[in-house]
PDB file of C-alpha atoms in Angstrom:
ATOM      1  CA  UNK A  21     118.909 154.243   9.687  1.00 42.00           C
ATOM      2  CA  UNK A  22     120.638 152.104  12.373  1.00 40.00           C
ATOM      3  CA  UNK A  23     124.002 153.536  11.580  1.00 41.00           C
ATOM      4  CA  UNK A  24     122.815 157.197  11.540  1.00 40.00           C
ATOM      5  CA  UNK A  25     125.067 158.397   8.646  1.00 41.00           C
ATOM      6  CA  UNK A  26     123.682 161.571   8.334  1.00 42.00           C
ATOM      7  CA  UNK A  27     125.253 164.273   6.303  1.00 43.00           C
ATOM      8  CA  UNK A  28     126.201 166.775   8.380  1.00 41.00           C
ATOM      9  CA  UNK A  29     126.229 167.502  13.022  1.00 40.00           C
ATOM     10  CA  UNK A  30     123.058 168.164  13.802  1.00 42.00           C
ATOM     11  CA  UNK A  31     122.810 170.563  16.875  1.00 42.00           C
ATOM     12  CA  UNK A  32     120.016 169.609  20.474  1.00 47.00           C
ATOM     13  CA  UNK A  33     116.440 170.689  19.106  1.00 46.00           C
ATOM     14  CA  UNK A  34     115.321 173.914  19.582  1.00 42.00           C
ATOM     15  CA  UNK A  35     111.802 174.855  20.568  1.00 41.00           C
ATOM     16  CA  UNK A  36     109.268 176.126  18.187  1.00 43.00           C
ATOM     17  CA  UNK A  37     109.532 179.033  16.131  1.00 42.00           C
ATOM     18  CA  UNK A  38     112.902 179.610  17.901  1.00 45.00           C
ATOM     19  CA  UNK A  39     115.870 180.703  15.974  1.00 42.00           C
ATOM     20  CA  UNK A  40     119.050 178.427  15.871  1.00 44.00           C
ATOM     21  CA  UNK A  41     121.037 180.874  14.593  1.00 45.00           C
ATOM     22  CA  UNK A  42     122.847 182.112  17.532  1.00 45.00           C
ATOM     23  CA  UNK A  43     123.629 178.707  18.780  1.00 40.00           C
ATOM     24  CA  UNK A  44     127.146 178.556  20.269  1.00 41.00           C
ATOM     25  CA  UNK A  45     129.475 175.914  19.025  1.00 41.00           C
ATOM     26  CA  UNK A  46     131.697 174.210  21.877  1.00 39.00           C
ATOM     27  CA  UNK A  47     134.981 175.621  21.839  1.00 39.00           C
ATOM     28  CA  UNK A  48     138.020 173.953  20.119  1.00 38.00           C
ATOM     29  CA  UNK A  49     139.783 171.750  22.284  1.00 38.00           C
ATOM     30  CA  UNK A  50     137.269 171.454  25.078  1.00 37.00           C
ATOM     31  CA  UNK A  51     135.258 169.659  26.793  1.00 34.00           C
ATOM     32  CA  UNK A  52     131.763 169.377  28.622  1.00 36.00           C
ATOM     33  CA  UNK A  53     130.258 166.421  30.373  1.00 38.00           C
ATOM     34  CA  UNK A  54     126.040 166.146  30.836  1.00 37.00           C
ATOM     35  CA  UNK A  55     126.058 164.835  34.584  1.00 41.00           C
ATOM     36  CA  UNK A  56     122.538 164.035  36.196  1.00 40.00           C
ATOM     37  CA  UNK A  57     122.687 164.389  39.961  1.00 40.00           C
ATOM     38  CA  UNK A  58     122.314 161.067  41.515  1.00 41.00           C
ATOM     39  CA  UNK A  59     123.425 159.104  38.376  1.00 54.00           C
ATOM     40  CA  UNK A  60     127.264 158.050  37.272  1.00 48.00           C
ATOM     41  CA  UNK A  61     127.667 159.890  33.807  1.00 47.00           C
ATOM     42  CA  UNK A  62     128.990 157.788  31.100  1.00 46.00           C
ATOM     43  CA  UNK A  63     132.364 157.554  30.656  1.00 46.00           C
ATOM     44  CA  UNK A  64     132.442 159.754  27.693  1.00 53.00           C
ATOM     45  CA  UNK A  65     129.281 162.245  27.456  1.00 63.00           C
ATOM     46  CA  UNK A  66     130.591 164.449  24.401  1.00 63.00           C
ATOM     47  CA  UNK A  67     131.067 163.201  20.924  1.00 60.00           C
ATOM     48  CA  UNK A  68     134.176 164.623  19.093  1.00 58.00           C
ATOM     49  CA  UNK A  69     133.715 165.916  15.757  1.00 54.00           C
ATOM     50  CA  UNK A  70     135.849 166.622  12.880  1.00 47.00           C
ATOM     51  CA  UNK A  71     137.480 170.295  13.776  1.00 48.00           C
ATOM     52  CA  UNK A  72     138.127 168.855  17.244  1.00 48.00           C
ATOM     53  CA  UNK A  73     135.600 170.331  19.004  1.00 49.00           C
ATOM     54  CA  UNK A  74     132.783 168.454  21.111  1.00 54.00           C
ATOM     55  CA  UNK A  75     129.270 167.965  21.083  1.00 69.00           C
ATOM     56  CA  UNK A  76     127.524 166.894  23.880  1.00 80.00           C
ATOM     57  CA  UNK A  77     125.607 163.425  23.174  1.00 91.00           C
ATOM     58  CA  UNK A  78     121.917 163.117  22.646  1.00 97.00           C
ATOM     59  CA  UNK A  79     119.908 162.098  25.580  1.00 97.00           C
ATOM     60  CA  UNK A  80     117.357 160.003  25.849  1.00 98.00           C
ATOM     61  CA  UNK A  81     115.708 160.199  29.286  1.00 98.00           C
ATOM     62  CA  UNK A  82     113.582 156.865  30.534  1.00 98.00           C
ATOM     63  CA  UNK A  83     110.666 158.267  32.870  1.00 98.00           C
ATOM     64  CA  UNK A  84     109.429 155.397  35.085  1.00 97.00           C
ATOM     65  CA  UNK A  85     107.291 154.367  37.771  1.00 95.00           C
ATOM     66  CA  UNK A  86     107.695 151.224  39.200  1.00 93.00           C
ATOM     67  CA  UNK A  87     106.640 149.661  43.269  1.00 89.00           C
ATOM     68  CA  UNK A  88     107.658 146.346  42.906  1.00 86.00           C
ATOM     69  CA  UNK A  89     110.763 146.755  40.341  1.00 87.00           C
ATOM     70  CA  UNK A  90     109.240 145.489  37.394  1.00 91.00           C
ATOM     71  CA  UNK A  91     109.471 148.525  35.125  1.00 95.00           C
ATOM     72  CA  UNK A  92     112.732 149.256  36.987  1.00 95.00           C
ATOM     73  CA  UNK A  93     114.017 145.927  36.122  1.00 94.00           C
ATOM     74  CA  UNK A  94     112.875 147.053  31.602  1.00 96.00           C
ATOM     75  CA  UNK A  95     113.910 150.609  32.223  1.00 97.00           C
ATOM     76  CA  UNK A  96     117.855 149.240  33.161  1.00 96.00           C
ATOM     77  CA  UNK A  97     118.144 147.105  30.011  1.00 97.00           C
ATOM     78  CA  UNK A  98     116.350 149.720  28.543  1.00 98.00           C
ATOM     79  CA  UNK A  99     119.293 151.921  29.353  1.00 98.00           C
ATOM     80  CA  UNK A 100     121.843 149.514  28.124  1.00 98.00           C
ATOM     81  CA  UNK A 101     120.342 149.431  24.619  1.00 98.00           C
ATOM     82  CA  UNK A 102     120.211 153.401  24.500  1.00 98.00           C
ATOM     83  CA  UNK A 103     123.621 153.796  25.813  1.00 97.00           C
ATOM     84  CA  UNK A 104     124.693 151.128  22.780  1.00 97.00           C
ATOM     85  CA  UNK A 105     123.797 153.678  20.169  1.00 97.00           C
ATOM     86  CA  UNK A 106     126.899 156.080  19.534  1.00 96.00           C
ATOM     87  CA  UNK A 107     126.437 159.545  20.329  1.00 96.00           C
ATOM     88  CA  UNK A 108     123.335 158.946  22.368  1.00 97.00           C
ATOM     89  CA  UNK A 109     123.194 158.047  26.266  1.00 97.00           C
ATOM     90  CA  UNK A 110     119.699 157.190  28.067  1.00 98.00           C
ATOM     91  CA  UNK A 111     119.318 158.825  31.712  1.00 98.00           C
ATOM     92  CA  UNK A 112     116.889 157.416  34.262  1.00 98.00           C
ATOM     93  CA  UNK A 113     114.492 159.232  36.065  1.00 97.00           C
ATOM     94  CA  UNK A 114     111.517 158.243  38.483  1.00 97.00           C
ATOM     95  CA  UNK A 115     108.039 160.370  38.792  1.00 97.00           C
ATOM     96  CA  UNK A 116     107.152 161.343  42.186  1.00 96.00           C
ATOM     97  CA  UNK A 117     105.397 158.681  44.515  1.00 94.00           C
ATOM     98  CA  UNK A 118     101.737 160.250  45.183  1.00 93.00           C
ATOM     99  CA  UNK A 119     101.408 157.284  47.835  1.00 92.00           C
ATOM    100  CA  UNK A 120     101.707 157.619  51.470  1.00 90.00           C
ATOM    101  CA  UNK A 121     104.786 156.084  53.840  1.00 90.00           C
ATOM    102  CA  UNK A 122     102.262 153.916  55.615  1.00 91.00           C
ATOM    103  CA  UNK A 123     100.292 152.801  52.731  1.00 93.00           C
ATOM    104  CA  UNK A 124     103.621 151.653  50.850  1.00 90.00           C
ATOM    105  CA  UNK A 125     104.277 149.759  53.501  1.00 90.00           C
ATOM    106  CA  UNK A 126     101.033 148.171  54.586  1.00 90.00           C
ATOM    107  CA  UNK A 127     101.420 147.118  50.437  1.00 89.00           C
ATOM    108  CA  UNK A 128     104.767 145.704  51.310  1.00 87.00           C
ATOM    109  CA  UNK A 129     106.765 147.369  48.756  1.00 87.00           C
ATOM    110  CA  UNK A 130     110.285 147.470  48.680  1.00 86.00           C
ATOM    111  CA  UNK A 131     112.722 151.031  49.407  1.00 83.00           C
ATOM    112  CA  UNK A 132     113.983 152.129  46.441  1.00 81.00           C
ATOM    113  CA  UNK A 133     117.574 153.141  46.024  1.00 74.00           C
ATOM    114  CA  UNK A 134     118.709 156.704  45.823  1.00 75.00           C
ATOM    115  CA  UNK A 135     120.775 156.657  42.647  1.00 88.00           C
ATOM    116  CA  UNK A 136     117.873 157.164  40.335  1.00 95.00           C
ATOM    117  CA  UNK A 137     116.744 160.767  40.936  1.00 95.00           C
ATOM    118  CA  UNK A 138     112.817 162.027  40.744  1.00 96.00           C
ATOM    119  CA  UNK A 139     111.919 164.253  37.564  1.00 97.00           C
ATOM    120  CA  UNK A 140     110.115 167.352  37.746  1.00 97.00           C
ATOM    121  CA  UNK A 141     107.938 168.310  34.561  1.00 97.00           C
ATOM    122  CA  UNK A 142     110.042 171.229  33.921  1.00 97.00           C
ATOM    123  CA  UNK A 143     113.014 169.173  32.842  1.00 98.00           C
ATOM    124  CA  UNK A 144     111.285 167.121  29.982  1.00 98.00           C
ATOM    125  CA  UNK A 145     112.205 169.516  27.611  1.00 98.00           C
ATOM    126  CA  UNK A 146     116.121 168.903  27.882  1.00 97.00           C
ATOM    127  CA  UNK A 147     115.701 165.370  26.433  1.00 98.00           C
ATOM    128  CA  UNK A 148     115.980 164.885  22.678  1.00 97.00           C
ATOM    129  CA  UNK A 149     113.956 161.743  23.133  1.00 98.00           C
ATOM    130  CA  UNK A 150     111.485 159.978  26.270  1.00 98.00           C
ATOM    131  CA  UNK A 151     110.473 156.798  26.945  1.00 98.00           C
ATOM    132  CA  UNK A 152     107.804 156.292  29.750  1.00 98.00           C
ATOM    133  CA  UNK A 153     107.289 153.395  31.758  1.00 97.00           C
ATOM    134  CA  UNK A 154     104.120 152.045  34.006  1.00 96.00           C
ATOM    135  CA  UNK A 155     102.765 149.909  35.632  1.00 95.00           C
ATOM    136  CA  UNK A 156      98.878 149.093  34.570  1.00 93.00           C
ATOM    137  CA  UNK A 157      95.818 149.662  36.705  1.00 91.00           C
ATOM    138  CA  UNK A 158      92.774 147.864  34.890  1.00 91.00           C
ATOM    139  CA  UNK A 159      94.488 148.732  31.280  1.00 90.00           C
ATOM    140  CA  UNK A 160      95.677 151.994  31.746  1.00 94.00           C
ATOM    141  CA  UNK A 161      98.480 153.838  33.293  1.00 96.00           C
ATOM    142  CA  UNK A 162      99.162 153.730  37.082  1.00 95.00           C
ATOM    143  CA  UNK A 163      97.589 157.024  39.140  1.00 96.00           C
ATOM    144  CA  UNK A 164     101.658 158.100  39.807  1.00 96.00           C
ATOM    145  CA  UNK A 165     102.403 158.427  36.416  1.00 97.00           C
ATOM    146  CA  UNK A 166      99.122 159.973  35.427  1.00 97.00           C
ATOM    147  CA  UNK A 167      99.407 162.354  38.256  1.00 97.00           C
ATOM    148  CA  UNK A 168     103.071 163.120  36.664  1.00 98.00           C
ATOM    149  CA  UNK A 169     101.395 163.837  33.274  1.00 98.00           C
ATOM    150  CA  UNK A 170      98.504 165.777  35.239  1.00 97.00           C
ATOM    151  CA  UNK A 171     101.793 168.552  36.174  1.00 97.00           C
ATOM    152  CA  UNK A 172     102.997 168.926  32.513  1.00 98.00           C
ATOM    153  CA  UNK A 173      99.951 171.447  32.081  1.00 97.00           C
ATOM    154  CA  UNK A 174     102.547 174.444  31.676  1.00 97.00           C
ATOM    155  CA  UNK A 175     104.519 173.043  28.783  1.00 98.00           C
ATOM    156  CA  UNK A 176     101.300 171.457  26.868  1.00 98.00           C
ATOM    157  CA  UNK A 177     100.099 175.354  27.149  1.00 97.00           C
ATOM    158  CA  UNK A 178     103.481 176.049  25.337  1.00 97.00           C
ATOM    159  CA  UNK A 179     103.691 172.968  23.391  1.00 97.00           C
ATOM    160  CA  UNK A 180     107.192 172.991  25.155  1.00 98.00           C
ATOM    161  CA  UNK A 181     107.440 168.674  23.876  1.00 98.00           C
ATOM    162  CA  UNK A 182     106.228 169.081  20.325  1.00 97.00           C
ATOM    163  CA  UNK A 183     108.454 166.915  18.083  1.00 96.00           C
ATOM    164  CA  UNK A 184     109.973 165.112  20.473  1.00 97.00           C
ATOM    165  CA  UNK A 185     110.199 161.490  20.227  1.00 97.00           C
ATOM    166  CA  UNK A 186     108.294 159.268  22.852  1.00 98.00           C
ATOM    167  CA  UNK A 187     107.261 155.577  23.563  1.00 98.00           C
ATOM    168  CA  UNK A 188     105.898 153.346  26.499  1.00 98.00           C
ATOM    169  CA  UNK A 189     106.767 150.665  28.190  1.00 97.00           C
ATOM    170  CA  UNK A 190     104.556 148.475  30.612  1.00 96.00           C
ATOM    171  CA  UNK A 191     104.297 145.649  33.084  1.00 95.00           C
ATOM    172  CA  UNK A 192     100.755 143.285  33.818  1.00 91.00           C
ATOM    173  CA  UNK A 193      99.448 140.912  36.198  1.00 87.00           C
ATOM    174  CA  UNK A 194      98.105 138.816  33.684  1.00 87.00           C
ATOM    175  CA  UNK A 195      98.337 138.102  29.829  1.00 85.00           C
ATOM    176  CA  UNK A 196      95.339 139.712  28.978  1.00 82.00           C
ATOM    177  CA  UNK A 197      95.952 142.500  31.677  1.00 86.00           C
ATOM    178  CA  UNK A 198      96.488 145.541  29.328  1.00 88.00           C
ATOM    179  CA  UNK A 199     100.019 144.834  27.659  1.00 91.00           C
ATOM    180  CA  UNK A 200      98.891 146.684  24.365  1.00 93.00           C
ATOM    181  CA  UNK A 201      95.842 148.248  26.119  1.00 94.00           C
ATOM    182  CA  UNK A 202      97.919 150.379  28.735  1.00 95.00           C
ATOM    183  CA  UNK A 203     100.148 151.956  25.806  1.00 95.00           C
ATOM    184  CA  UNK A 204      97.259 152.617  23.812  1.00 94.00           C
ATOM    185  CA  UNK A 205      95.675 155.008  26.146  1.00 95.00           C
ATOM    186  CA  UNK A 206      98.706 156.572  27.092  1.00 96.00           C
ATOM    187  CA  UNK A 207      98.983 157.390  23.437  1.00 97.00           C
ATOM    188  CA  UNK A 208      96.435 160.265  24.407  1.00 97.00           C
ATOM    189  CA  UNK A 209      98.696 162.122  26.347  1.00 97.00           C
ATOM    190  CA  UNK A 210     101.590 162.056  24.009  1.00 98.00           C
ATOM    191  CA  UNK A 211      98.946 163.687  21.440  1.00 98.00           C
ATOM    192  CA  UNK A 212      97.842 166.357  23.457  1.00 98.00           C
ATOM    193  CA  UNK A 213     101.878 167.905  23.527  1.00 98.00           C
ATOM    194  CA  UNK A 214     102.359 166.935  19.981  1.00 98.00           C
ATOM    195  CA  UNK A 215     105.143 164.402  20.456  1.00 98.00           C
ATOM    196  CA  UNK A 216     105.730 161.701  18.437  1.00 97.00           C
ATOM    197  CA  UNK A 217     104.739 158.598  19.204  1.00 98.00           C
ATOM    198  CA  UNK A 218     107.475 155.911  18.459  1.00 97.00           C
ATOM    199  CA  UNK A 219     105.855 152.452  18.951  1.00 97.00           C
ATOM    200  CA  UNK A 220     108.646 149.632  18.287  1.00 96.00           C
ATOM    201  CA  UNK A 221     106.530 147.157  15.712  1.00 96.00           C
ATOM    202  CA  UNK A 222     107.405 143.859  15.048  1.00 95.00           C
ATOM    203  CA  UNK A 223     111.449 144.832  14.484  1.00 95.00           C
ATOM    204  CA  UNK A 224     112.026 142.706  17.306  1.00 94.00           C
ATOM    205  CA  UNK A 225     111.883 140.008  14.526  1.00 89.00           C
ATOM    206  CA  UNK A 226     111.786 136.459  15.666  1.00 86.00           C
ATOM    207  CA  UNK A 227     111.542 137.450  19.296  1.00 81.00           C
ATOM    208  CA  UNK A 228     107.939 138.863  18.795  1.00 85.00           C
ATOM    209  CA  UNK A 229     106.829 135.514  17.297  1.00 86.00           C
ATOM    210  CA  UNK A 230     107.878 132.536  19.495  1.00 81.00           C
ATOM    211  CA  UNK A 231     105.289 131.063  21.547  1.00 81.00           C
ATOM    212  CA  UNK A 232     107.041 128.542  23.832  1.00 80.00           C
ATOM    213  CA  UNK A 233     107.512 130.911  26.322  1.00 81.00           C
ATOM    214  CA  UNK A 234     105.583 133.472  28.501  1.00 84.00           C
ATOM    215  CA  UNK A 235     106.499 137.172  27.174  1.00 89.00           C
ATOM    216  CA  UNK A 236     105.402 140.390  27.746  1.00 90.00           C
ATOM    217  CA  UNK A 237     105.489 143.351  24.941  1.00 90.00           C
ATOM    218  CA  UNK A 238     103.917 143.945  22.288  1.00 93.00           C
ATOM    219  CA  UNK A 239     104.218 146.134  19.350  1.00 95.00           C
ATOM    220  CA  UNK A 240     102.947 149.197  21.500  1.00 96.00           C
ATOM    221  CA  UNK A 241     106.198 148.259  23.294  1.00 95.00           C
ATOM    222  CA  UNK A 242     108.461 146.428  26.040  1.00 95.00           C
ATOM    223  CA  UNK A 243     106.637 144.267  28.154  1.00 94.00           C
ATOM    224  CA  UNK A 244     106.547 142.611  31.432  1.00 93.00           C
ATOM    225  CA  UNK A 245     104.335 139.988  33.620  1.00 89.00           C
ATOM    226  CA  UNK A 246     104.390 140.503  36.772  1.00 88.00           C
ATOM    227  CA  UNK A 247     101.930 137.889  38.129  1.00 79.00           C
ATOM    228  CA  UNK A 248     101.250 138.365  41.733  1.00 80.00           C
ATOM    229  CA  UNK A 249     104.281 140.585  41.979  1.00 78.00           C
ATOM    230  CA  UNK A 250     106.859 137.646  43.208  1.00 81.00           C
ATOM    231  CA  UNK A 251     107.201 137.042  38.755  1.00 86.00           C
ATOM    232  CA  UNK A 252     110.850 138.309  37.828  1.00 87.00           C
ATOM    233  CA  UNK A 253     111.250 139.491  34.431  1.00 90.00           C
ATOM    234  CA  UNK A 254     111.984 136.515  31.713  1.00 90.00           C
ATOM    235  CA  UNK A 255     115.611 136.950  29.672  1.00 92.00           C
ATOM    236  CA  UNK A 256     113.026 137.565  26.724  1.00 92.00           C
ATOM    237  CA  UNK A 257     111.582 140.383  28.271  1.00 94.00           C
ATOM    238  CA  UNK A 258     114.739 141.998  29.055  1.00 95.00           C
ATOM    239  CA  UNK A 259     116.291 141.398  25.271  1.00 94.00           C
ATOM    240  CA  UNK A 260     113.055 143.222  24.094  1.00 96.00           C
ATOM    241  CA  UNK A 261     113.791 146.439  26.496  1.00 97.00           C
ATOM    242  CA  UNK A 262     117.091 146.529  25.273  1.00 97.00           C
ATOM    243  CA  UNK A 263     115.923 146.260  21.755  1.00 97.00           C
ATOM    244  CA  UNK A 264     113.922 149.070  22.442  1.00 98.00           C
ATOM    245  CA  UNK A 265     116.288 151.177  23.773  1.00 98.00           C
ATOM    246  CA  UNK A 266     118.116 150.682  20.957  1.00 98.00           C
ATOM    247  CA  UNK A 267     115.951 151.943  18.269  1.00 98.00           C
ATOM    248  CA  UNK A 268     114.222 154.659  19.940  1.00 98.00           C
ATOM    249  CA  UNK A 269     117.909 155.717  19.947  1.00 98.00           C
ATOM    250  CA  UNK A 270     118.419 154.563  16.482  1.00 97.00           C
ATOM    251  CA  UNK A 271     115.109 157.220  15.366  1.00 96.00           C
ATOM    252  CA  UNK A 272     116.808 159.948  18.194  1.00 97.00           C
ATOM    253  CA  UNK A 273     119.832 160.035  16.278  1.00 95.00           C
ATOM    254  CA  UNK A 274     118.136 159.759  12.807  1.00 92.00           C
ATOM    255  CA  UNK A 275     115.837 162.520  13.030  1.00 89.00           C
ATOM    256  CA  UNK A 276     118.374 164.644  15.226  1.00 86.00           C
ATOM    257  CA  UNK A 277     120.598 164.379  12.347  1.00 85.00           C
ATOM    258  CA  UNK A 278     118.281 165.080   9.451  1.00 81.00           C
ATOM    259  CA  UNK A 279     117.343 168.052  11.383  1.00 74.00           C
ATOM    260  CA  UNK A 280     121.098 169.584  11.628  1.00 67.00           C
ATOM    261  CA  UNK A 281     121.446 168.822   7.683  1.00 68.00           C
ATOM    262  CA  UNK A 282     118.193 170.895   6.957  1.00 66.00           C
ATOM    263  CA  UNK A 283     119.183 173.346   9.526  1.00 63.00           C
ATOM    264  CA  UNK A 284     122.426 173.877   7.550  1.00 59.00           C
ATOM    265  CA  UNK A 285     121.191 174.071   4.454  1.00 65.00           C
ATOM    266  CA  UNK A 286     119.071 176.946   5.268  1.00 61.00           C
ATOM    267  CA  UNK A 287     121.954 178.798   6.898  1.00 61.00           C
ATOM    268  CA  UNK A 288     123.590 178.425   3.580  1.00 60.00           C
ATOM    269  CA  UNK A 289     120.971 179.502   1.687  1.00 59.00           C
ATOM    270  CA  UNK A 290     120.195 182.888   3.798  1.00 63.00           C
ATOM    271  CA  UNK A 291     124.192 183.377   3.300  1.00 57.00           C
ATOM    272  CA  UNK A 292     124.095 183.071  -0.194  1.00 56.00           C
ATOM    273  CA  UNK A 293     120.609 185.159  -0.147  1.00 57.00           C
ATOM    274  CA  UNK A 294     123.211 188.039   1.371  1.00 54.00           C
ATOM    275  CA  UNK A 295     125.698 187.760  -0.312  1.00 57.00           C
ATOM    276  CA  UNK A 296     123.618 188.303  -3.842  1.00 58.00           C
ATOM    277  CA  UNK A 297     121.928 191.025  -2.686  1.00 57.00           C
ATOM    278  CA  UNK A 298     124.956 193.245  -1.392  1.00 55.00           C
ATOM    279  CA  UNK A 299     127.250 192.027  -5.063  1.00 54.00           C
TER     280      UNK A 299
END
């Protein structure tokens, strides 16, 4: 699975009931870049393929809300380990702050740089694959993301997300603050739009059995303590973000490519299906 040696290019998913057929195939010789405004795009965004033309990569888009940097510190690594995976590139996003001026800075939080752009709802549905990251608030997801979930009412109505890939990420005050807790009632929301919840196990191997350290994470997924907010995120921690990012990319690319092989296969079939019935 890690290697994603599918059989055949699989083509960006296509919503529901919706035709591939008249997909358009990137011209011979050419080449497109997938550029997020506010981000630096990789160096190489499109994946060549065997006639010479290009496909553009599969993206994996890491949704985040973090006030202290916590989740901002997992979502980076996060990044790294997505952007490891060939043919697959992780973009960062923020949800919108629901939080007044004033009360972020009676709460002493820290500006946030302008390179990671804010997400609307309506642009969920270009990402082959999501990963969401929160904060807790007494085991369950912070108000900012919830309120970000609370706007995706449109494309539940559509199922717009259906089939698409998702897991969580979280950060705690404490050990017993919610680490598995907060994923597990996000898992509810994923549910509701039909997408597939991806939780990351014990594949961490070794890593998700040592005790002679503090960790956050769990199965449910990366993992950070905070403490009393001064608590930077352990080594550890970081290693299990990346590991995360890798095989949520690892399943992208997986399932993107199983898809493409089944998708040909029918196209085959319906031109065989012709070409009997006009002999």
């Amino acid at each position: 699975m890690g290697k994603g040696g599918g059989c055949c290019v699989s083509k960006k998913r296509s919503s529901l009931g919706e035709s591939d057929d008249n997909l358009p195939n990137p011209p011979s010789g050419t080449r497109s870049t997938t550029t997020v405004e506010g981000q630096n795009p990789t160096a190489d965004s499109t994946v060549p393929l065997q006639d010479g033309a290009l496909l553009k990569k599969l993206r994996i888009f890491i949704v985040f809300y973090s006030m202290y940097g916590h989740i901002e510190g997992l979502a980076r690594r996060m990044k790294k380990g997505v952007d490891g995976i060939e043919g697959v590139e992780g973009v960062l996003f923020r949800v919108p702050e629901t939080l007044a001026p004033e009360v972020l800075d009676q709460m002493k939080v820290p500006p946030r740089e302008g390179e990671i752009p804010v997400i609307s709802a309506e642009e969920l549905v270009e990402a082959d694959g999501l990963l969401f990251g929160f904060p807790t608030r007494y085991g369950s997801m912070s108000a900012q993301m919830k309120a970000f979930f609370d706007s995706t009412g449109q494309l539940w109505k559509e199922q717009k997300l259906a089939g698409v890939p998702a897991g969580f990420f979280v950060s705690t005050g404490t050990q017993g603050g919610g680490q598995e807790t907060t994923a597990w009632t996000a898992i509810t929301q994923l549910a509701h739009h039909g997408m597939l919840y991806v939780p990351i196990g014990y594949t961490f191997g070794a890593g998700m059995f040592k005790m002679d350290t503090i960790r956050g994470g769990s199965p449910y997924g990366a993992g950070v303590f905070s403490g009393d907010g001064s608590r930077e995120p352990t080594e550890t921690e970081l290693a299990l973000a990346e590991h995360q990012g890798k095989y949520m990319a690892m399943i992208v690319k997986s399932e993107n490519e199983k898809s493409g092989c089944i998708n040909l296969v029918a196209r085959y079939l319906r031109f065989f299906d012709v070409a009997i019935r006009f002999s």
